[in-house]
PDB file of C-alpha atoms in Angstrom:
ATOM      1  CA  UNK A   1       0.000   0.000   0.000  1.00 55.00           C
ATOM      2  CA  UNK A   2       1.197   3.417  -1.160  1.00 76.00           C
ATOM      3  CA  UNK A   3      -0.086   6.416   1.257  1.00 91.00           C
ATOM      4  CA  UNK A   4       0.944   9.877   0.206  1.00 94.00           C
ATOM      5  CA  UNK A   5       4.514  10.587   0.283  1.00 95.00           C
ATOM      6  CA  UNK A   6       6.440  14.033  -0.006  1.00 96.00           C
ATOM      7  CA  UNK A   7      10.372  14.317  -0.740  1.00 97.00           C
ATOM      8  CA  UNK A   8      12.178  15.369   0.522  1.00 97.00           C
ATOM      9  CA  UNK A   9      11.400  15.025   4.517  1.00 95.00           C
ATOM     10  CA  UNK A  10      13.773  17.775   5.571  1.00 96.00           C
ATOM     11  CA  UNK A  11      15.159  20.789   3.822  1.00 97.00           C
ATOM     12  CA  UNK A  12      17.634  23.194   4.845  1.00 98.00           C
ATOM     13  CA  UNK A  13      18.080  26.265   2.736  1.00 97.00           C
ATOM     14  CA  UNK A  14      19.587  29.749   2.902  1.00 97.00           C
ATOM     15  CA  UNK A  15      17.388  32.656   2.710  1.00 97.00           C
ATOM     16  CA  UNK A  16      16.628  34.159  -0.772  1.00 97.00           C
ATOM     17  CA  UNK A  17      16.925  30.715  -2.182  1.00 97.00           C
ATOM     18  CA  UNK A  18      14.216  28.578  -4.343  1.00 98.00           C
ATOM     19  CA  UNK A  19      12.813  25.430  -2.730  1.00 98.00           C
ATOM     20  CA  UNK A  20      10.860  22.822  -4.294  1.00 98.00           C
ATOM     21  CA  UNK A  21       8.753  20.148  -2.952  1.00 98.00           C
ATOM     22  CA  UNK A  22       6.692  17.045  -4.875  1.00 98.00           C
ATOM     23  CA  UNK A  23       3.959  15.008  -2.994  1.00 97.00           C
ATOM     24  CA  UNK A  24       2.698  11.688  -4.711  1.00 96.00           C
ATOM     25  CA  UNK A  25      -1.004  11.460  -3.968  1.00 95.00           C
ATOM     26  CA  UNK A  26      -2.920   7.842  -2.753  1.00 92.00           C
ATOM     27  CA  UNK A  27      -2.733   7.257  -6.693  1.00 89.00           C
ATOM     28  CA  UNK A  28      -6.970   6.876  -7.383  1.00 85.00           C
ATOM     29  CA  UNK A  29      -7.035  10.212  -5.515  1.00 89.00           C
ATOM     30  CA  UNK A  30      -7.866  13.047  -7.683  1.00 89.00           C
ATOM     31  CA  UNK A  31      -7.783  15.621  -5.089  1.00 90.00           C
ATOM     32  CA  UNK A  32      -4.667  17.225  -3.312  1.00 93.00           C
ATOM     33  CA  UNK A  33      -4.114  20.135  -1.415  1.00 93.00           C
ATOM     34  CA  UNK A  34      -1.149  21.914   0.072  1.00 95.00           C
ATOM     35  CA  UNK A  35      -1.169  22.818   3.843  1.00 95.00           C
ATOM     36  CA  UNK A  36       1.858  24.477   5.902  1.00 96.00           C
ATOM     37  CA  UNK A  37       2.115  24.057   9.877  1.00 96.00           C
ATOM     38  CA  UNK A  38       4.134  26.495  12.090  1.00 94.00           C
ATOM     39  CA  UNK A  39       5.076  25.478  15.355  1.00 90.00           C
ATOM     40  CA  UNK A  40       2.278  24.990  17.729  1.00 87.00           C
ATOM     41  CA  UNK A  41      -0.646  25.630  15.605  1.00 91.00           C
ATOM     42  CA  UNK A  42      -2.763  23.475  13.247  1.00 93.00           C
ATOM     43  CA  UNK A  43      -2.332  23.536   9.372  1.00 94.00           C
ATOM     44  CA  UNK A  44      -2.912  26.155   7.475  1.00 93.00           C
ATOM     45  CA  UNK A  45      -4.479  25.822   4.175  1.00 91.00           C
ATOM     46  CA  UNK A  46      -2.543  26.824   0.905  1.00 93.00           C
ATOM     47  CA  UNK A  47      -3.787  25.487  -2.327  1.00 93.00           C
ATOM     48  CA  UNK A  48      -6.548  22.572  -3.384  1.00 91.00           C
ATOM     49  CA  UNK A  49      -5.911  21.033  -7.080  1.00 92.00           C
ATOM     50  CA  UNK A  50      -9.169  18.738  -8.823  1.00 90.00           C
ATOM     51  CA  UNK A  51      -7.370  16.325 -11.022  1.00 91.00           C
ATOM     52  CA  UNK A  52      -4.439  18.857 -12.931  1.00 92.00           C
ATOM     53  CA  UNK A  53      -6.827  21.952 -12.037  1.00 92.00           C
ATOM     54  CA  UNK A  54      -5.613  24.415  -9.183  1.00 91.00           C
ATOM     55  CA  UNK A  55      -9.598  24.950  -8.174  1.00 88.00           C
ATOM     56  CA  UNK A  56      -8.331  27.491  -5.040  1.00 86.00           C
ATOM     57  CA  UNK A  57      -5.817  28.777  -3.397  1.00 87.00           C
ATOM     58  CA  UNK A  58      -5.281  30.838   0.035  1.00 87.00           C
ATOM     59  CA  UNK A  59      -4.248  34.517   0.365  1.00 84.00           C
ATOM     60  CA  UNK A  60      -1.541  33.093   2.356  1.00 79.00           C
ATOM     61  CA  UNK A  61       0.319  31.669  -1.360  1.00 83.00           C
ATOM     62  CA  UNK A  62       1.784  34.562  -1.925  1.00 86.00           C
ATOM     63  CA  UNK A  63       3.552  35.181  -5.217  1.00 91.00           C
ATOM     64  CA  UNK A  64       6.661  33.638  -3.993  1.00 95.00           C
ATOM     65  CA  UNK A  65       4.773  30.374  -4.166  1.00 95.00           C
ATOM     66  CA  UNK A  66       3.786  28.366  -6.916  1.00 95.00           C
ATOM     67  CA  UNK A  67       1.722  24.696  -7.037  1.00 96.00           C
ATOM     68  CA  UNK A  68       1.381  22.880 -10.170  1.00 95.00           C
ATOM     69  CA  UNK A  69       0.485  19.892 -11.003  1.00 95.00           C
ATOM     70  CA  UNK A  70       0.848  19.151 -14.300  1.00 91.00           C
ATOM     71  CA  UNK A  71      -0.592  15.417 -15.688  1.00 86.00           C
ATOM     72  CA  UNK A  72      -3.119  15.429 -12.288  1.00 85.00           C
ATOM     73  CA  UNK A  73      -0.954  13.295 -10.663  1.00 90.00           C
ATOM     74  CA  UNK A  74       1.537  14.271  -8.647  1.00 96.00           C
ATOM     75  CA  UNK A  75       2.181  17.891  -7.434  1.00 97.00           C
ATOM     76  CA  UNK A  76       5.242  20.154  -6.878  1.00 97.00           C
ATOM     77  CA  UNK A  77       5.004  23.154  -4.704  1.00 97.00           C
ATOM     78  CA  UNK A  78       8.304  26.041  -5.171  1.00 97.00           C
ATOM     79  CA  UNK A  79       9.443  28.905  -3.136  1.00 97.00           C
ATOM     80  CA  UNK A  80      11.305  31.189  -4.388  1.00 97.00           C
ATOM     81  CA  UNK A  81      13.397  33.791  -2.701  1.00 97.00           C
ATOM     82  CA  UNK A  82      12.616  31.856   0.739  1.00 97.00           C
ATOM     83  CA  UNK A  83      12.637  33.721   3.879  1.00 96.00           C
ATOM     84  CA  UNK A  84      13.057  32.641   7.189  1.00 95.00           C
ATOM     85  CA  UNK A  85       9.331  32.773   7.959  1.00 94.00           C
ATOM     86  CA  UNK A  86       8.921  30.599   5.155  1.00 96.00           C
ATOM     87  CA  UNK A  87      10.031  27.902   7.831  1.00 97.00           C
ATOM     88  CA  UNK A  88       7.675  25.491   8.515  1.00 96.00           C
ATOM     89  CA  UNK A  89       6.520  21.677   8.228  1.00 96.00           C
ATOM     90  CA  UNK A  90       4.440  21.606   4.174  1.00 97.00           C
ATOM     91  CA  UNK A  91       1.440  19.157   4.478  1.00 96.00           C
ATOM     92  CA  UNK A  92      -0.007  17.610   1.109  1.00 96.00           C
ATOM     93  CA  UNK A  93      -3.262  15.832   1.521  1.00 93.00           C
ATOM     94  CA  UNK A  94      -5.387  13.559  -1.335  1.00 92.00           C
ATOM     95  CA  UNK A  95      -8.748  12.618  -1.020  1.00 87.00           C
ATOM     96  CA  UNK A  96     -11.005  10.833  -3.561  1.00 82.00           C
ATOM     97  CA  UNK A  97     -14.621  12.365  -2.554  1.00 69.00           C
ATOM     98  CA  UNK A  98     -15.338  15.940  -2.724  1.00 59.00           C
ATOM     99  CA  UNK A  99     -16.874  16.296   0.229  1.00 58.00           C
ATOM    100  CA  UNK A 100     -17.616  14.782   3.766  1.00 55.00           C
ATOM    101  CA  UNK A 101     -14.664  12.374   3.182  1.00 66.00           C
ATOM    102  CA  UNK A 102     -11.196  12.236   4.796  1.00 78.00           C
ATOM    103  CA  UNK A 103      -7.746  13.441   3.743  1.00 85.00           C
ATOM    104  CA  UNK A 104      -5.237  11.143   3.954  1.00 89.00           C
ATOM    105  CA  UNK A 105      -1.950  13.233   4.462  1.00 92.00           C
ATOM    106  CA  UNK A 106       1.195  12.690   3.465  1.00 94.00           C
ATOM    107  CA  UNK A 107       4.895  12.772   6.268  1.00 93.00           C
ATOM    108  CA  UNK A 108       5.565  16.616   5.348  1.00 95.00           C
ATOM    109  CA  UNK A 109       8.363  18.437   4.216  1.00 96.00           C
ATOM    110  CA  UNK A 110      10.211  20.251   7.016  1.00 96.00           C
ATOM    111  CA  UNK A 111      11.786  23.411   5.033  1.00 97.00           C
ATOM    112  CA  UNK A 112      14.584  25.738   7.739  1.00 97.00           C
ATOM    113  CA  UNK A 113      15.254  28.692   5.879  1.00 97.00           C
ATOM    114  CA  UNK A 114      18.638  30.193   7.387  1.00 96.00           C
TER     115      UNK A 114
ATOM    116  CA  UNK B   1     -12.917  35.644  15.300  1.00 57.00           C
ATOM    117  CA  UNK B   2     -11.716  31.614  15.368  1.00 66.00           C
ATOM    118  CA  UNK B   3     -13.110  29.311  12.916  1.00 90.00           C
ATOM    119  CA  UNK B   4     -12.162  26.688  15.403  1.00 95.00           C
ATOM    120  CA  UNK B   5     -11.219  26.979  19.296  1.00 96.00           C
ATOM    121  CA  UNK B   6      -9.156  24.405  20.991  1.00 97.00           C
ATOM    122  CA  UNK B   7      -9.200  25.460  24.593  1.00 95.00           C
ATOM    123  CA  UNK B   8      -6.838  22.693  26.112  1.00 95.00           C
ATOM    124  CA  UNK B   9      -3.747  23.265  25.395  1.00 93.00           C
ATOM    125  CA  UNK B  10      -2.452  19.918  27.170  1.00 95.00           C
ATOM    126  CA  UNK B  11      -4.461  17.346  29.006  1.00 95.00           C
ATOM    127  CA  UNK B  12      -3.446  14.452  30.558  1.00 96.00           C
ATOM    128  CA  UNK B  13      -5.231  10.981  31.167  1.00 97.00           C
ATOM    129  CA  UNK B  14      -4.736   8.229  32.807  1.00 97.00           C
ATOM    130  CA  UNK B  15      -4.461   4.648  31.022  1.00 97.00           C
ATOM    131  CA  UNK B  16      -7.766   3.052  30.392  1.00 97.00           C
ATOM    132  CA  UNK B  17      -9.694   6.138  31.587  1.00 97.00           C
ATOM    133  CA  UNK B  18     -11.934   8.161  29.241  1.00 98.00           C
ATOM    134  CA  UNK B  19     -11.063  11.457  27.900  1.00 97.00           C
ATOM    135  CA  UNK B  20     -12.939  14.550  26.233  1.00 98.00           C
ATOM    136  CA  UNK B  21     -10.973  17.066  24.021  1.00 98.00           C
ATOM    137  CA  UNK B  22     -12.819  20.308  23.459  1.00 98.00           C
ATOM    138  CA  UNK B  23     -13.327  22.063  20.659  1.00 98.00           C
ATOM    139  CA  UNK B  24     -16.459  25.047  19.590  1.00 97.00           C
ATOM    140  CA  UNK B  25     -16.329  26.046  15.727  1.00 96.00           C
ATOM    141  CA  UNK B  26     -17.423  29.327  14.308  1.00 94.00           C
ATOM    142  CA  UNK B  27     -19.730  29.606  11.033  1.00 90.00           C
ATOM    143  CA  UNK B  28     -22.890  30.936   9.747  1.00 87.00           C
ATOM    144  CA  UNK B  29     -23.027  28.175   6.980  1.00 86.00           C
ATOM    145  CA  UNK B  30     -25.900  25.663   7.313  1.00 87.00           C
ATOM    146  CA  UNK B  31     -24.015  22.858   5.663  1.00 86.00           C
ATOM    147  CA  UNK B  32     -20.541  22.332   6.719  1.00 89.00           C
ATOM    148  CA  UNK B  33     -18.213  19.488   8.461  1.00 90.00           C
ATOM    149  CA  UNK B  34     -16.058  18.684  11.093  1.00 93.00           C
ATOM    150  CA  UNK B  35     -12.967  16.599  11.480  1.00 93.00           C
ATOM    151  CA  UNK B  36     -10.954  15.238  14.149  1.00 96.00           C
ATOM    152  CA  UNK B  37      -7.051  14.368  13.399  1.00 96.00           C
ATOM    153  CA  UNK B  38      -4.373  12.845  15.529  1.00 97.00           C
ATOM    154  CA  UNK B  39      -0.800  13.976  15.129  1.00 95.00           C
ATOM    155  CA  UNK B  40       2.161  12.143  16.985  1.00 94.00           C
ATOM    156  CA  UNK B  41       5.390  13.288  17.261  1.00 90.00           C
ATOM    157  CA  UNK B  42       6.253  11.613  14.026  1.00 86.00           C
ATOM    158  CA  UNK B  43       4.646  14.508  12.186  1.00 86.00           C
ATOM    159  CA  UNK B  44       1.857  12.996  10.093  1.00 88.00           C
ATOM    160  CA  UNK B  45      -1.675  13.739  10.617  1.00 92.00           C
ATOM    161  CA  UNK B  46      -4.290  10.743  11.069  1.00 92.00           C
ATOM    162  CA  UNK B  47      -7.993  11.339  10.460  1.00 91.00           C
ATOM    163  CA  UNK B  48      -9.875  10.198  13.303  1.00 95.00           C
ATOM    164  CA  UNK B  49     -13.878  10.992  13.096  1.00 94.00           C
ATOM    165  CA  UNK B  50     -15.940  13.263  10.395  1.00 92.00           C
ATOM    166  CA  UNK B  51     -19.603  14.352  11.298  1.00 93.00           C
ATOM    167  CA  UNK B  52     -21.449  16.405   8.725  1.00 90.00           C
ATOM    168  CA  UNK B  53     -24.169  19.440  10.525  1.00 91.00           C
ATOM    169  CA  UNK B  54     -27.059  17.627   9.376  1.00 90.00           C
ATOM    170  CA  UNK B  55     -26.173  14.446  10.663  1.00 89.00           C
ATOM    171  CA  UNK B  56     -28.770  13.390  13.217  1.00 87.00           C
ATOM    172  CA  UNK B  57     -26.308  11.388  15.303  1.00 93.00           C
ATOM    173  CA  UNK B  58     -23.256  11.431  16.597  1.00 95.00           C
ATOM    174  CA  UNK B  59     -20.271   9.799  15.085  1.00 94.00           C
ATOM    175  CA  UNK B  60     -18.397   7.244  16.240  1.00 95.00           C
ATOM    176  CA  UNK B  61     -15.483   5.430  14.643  1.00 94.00           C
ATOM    177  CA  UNK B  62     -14.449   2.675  17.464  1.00 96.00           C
ATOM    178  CA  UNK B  63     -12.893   4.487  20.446  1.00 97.00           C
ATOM    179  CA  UNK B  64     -13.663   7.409  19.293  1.00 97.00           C
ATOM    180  CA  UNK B  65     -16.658   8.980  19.211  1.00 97.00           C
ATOM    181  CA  UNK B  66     -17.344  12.377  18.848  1.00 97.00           C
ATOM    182  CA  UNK B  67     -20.003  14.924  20.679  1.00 96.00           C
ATOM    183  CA  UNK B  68     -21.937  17.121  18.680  1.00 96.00           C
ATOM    184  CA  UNK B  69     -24.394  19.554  19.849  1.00 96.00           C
ATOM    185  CA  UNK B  70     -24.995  21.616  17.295  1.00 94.00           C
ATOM    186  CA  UNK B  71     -26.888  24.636  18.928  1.00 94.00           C
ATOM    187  CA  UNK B  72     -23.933  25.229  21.339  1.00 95.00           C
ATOM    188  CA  UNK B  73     -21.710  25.061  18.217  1.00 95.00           C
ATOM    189  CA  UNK B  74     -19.498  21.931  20.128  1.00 97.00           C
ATOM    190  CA  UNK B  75     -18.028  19.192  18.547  1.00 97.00           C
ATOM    191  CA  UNK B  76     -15.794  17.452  21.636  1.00 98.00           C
ATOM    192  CA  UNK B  77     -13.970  14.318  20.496  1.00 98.00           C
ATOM    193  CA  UNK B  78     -14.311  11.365  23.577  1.00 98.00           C
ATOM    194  CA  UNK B  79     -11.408   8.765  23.701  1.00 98.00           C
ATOM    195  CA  UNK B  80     -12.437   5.504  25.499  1.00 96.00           C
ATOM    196  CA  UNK B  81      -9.758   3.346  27.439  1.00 96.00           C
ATOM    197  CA  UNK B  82      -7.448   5.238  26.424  1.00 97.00           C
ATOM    198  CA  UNK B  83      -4.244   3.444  25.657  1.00 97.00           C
ATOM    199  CA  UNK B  84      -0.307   4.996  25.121  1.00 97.00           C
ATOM    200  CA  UNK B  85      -0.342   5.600  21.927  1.00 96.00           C
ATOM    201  CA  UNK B  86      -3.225   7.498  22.351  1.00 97.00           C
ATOM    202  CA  UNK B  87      -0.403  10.597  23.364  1.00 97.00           C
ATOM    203  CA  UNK B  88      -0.066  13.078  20.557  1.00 97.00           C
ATOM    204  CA  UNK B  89      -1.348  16.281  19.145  1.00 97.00           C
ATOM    205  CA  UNK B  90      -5.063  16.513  18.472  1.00 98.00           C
ATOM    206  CA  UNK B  91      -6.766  18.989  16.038  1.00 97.00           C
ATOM    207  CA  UNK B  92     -10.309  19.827  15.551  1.00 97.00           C
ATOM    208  CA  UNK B  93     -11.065  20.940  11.724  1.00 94.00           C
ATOM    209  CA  UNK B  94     -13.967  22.337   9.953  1.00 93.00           C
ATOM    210  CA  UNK B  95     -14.894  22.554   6.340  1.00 87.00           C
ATOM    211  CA  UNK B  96     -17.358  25.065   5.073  1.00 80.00           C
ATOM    212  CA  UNK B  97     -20.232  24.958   2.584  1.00 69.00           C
ATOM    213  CA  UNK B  98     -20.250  22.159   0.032  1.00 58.00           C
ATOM    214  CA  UNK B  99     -18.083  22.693  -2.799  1.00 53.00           C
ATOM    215  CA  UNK B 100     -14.939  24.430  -1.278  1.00 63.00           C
ATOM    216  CA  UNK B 101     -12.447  22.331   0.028  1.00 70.00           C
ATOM    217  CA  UNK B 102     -10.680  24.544   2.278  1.00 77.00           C
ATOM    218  CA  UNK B 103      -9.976  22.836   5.726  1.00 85.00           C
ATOM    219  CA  UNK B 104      -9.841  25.024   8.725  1.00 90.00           C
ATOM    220  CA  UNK B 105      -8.055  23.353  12.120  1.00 94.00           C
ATOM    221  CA  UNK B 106      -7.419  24.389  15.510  1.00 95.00           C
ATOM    222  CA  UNK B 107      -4.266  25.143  17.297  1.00 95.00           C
ATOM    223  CA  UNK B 108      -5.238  21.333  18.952  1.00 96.00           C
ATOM    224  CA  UNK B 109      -4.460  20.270  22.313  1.00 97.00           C
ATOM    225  CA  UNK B 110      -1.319  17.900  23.078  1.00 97.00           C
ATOM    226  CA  UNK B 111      -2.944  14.774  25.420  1.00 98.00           C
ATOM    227  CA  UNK B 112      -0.408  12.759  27.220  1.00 97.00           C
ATOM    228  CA  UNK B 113      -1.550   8.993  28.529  1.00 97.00           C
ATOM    229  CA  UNK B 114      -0.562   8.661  31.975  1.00 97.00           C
ATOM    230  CA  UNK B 115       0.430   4.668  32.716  1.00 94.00           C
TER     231      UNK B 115
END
């Protein structure tokens, strides 16, 4: 069985550098979203994707960040010029129901931005 | 104002007791859900419990169940027997009108099983 999986875990960058993440959803799952956690709060939601469509995104993607995913399958999420409060643990979820359904999330990337 | 409120910032319980984990949402939507996940220090979040508003009952999904009384805007997850590796990070999360998929959680509240 193949849950959701994001690579890399950990990444440690310098500031004004570009980062990017991929997360492989459940692979039937044609929803995925993008979350980010700080320290001692819940996840935050970024960006939601149907199939290769980007259906919504938060005010908190900011035009440093980019999501794509290209062929619907899996997804890639970049940085660019990071900053230190870019630090944070990136969640990426898939789900196969639109609605009343869980999302099964993947280990997270932890991104330090020094 | 909060979407979701997780009063408890850490509660502890002792083995095989029962536990309730607060948590009062925020919204003027007639149709919307609510989530419970479990995080553990590993980092990866584990769904626990969904109940939609306009289900009748409350949901239960083994030891879990969760509390919902809709009027006071509550949605308390319950933990029976708890067990060790029932110690983690717990988040209450709320989704709003059908169609948008945006997830809203809590800060959670960080339960520790006592042996």
């Amino acid at each position: 069985d193949t849950g959701v999986s994001q690579d890399p875990r950990h990444k440690i960058t310098k500031r004004g550098q570009n980062v990017t993440f991929r997360c492989d959803p459940i692979s039937e799952h044609n929803r995925l979203y993008w979350y980010r956690q700080t320290l001692g709060q819940g996840p935050e939601f970024l960006t939601y994707f149907q199939n290769e469509a980007q259906l919504e995104k938060s005010r908190l993607l900011s035009d440093r960040f980019s999501a794509e995913r290209p062929k619907g399958s899996f997804s890639t999420l970049e940085i660019q010029r990071t900053e230190q409060g870019d630090s944070a643990m990136y969640l990426c979820a898939s789900s196969s129901r639109p609605y009343d359904d869980e999302q099964f999330f993947g280990p997270g990337t932890r991104l330090t931005v020094l | 104002a909060q979407k979701i409120t997780q009063t408890q910032p850490g509660m502890f319980v002792q083995e095989k007791e029962a536990v309730t984990l607060d948590c009062t949402y925020d919204t003027s939507d007639q149709s919307y859900g609510l989530f419970w996940y479990k995080q553990p220090s590993s980092g990866e979040m584990i769904f626990l419990i969904y109940q939609g508003s306009y289900d009748e009952q409350n949901a239960t999904e083994g030891r879990y169940s969760l509390n919902f009384q809709k009027a006071r805007k509550s949605a308390n997850l319950v933990i029976s027997a708890s067990q060790l590796g029932d110690s983690a990070m717990y988040f209450c999360a709320m989704r709003e009108k059908r169609g948008y998929q945006k997830v809203t959680f809590g800060i959670g509240t960080k339960l520790q099983v006592i042996p």
